[in-house]
CSV table of C-alpha atoms in Angstrom, one decimal:
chain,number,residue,atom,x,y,z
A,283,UNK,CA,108.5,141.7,100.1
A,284,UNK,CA,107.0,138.8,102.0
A,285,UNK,CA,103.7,141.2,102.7
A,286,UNK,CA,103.3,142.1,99.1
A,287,UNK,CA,103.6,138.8,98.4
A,288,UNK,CA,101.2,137.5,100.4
A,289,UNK,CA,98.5,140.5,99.2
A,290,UNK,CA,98.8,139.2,96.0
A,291,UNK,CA,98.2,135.4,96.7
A,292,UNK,CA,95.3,136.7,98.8
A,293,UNK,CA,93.8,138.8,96.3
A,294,UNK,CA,94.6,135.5,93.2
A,295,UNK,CA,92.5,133.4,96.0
A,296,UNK,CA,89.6,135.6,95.9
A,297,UNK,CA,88.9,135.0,92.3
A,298,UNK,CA,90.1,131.2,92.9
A,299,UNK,CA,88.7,130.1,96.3
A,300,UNK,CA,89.0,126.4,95.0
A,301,UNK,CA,92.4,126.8,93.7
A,302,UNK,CA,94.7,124.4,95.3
A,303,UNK,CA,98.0,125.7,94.4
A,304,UNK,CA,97.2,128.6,95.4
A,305,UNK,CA,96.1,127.5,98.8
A,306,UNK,CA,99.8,125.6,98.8
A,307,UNK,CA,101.1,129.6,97.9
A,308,UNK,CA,100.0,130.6,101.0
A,309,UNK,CA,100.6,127.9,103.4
A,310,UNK,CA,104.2,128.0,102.0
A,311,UNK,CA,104.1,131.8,102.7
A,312,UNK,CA,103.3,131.7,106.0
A,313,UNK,CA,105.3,128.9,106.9
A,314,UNK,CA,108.1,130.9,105.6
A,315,UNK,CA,107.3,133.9,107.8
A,316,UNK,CA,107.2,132.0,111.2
A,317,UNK,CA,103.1,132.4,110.9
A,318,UNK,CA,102.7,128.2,111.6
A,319,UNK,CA,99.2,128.4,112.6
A,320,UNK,CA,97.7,130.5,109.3
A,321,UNK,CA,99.7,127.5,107.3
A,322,UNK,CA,98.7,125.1,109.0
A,323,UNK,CA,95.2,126.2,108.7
A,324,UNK,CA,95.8,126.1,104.5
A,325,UNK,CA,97.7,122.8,104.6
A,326,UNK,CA,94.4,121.5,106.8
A,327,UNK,CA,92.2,122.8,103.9
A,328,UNK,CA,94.6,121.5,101.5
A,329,UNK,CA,94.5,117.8,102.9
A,330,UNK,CA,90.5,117.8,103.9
A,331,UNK,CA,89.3,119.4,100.2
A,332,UNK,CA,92.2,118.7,97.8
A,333,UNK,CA,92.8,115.1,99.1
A,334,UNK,CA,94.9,114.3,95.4
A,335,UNK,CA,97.7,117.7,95.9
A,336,UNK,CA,100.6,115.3,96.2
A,337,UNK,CA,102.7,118.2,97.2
A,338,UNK,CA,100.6,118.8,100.7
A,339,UNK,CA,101.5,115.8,102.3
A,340,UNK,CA,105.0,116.0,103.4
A,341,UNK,CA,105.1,119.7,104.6
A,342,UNK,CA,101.8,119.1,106.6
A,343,UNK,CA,103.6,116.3,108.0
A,344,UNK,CA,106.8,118.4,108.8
A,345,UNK,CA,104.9,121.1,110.3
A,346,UNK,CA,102.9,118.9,112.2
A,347,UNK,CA,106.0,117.5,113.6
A,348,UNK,CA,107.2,120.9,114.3
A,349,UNK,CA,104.0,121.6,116.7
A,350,UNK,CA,105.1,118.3,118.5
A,351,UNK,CA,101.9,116.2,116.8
A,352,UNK,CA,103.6,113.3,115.8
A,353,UNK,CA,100.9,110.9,115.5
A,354,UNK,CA,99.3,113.4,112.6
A,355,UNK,CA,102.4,113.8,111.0
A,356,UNK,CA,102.6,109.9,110.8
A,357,UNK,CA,99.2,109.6,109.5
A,358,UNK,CA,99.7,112.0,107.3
A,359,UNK,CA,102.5,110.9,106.1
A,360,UNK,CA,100.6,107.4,105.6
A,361,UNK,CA,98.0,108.9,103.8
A,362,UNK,CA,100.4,110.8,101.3
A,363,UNK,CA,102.3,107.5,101.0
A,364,UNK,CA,98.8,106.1,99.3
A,365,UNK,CA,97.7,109.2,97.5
A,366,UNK,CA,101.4,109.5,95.5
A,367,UNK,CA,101.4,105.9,94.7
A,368,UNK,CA,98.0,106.1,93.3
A,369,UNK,CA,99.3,108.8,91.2
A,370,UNK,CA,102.5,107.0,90.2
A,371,UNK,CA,104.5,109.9,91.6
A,372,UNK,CA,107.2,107.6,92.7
A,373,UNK,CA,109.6,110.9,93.7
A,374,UNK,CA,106.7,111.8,96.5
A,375,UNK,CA,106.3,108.7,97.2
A,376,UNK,CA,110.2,108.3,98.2
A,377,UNK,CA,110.1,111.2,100.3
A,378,UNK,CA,107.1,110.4,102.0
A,379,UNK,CA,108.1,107.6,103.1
A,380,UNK,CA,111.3,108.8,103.9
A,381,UNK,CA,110.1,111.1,106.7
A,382,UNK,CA,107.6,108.5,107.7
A,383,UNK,CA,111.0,106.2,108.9
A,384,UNK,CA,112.2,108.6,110.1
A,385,UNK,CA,109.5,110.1,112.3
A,386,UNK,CA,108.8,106.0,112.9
A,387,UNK,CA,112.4,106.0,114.1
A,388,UNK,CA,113.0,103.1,111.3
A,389,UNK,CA,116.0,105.3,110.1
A,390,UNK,CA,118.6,102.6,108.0
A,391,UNK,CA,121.8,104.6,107.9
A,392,UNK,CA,124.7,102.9,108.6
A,393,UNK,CA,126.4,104.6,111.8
């Protein structure tokens, strides 16, 4: 399934190279199928030519904590901070920053 799947994103980018969701399709894809390298490579994309996809930033930054490179996660997770409060996307925002305490170690639970 997750092979027919992925053909069929692939073939919806050919005719959409500059589609962003798409792009998220497939790094969502690949994620899901262990393949963190080819995601990453589409969440890169993602966050160098479709700066304003709110929905990049926080599983960049997860995967990017996930290959042990906390300092991009945090930045990334800085920079999706600004781009989902410029959008008034107050729900991205919350998660955001979020995972940005926690990956800060600034979690507040109580104990």
């Amino acid at each position: 399934m997750h092979h027919i799947r992925l053909q069929k994103l692939l073939n919806f980018l050919e005719s959409e190279p500059n589609d962003p969701f798409l792009k998220y399709a497939l790094a969502t894809e690949y994620l899901n199928s262990k393949e963190l390298d080819k995601s990453l490579e589409y969440y890169e994309d993602l966050l160098k030519n479709h700066p304003e996809y709110v929905g990049t930033y926080y599983h960049a930054g997860k995967l990017y904590e996930q290959l042990d490179r906390k300092a991009d996660a945090i930045a990334t997770y800085q920079k999706g901070m600004e781009v989902s409060r410029n959008a008034k996307d107050m729900h991205a925002f919350s998660e955001l920053q979020g995972v940005y305490n926690s990956a800060m170690g600034l979690d507040y639970e109580d104990d």
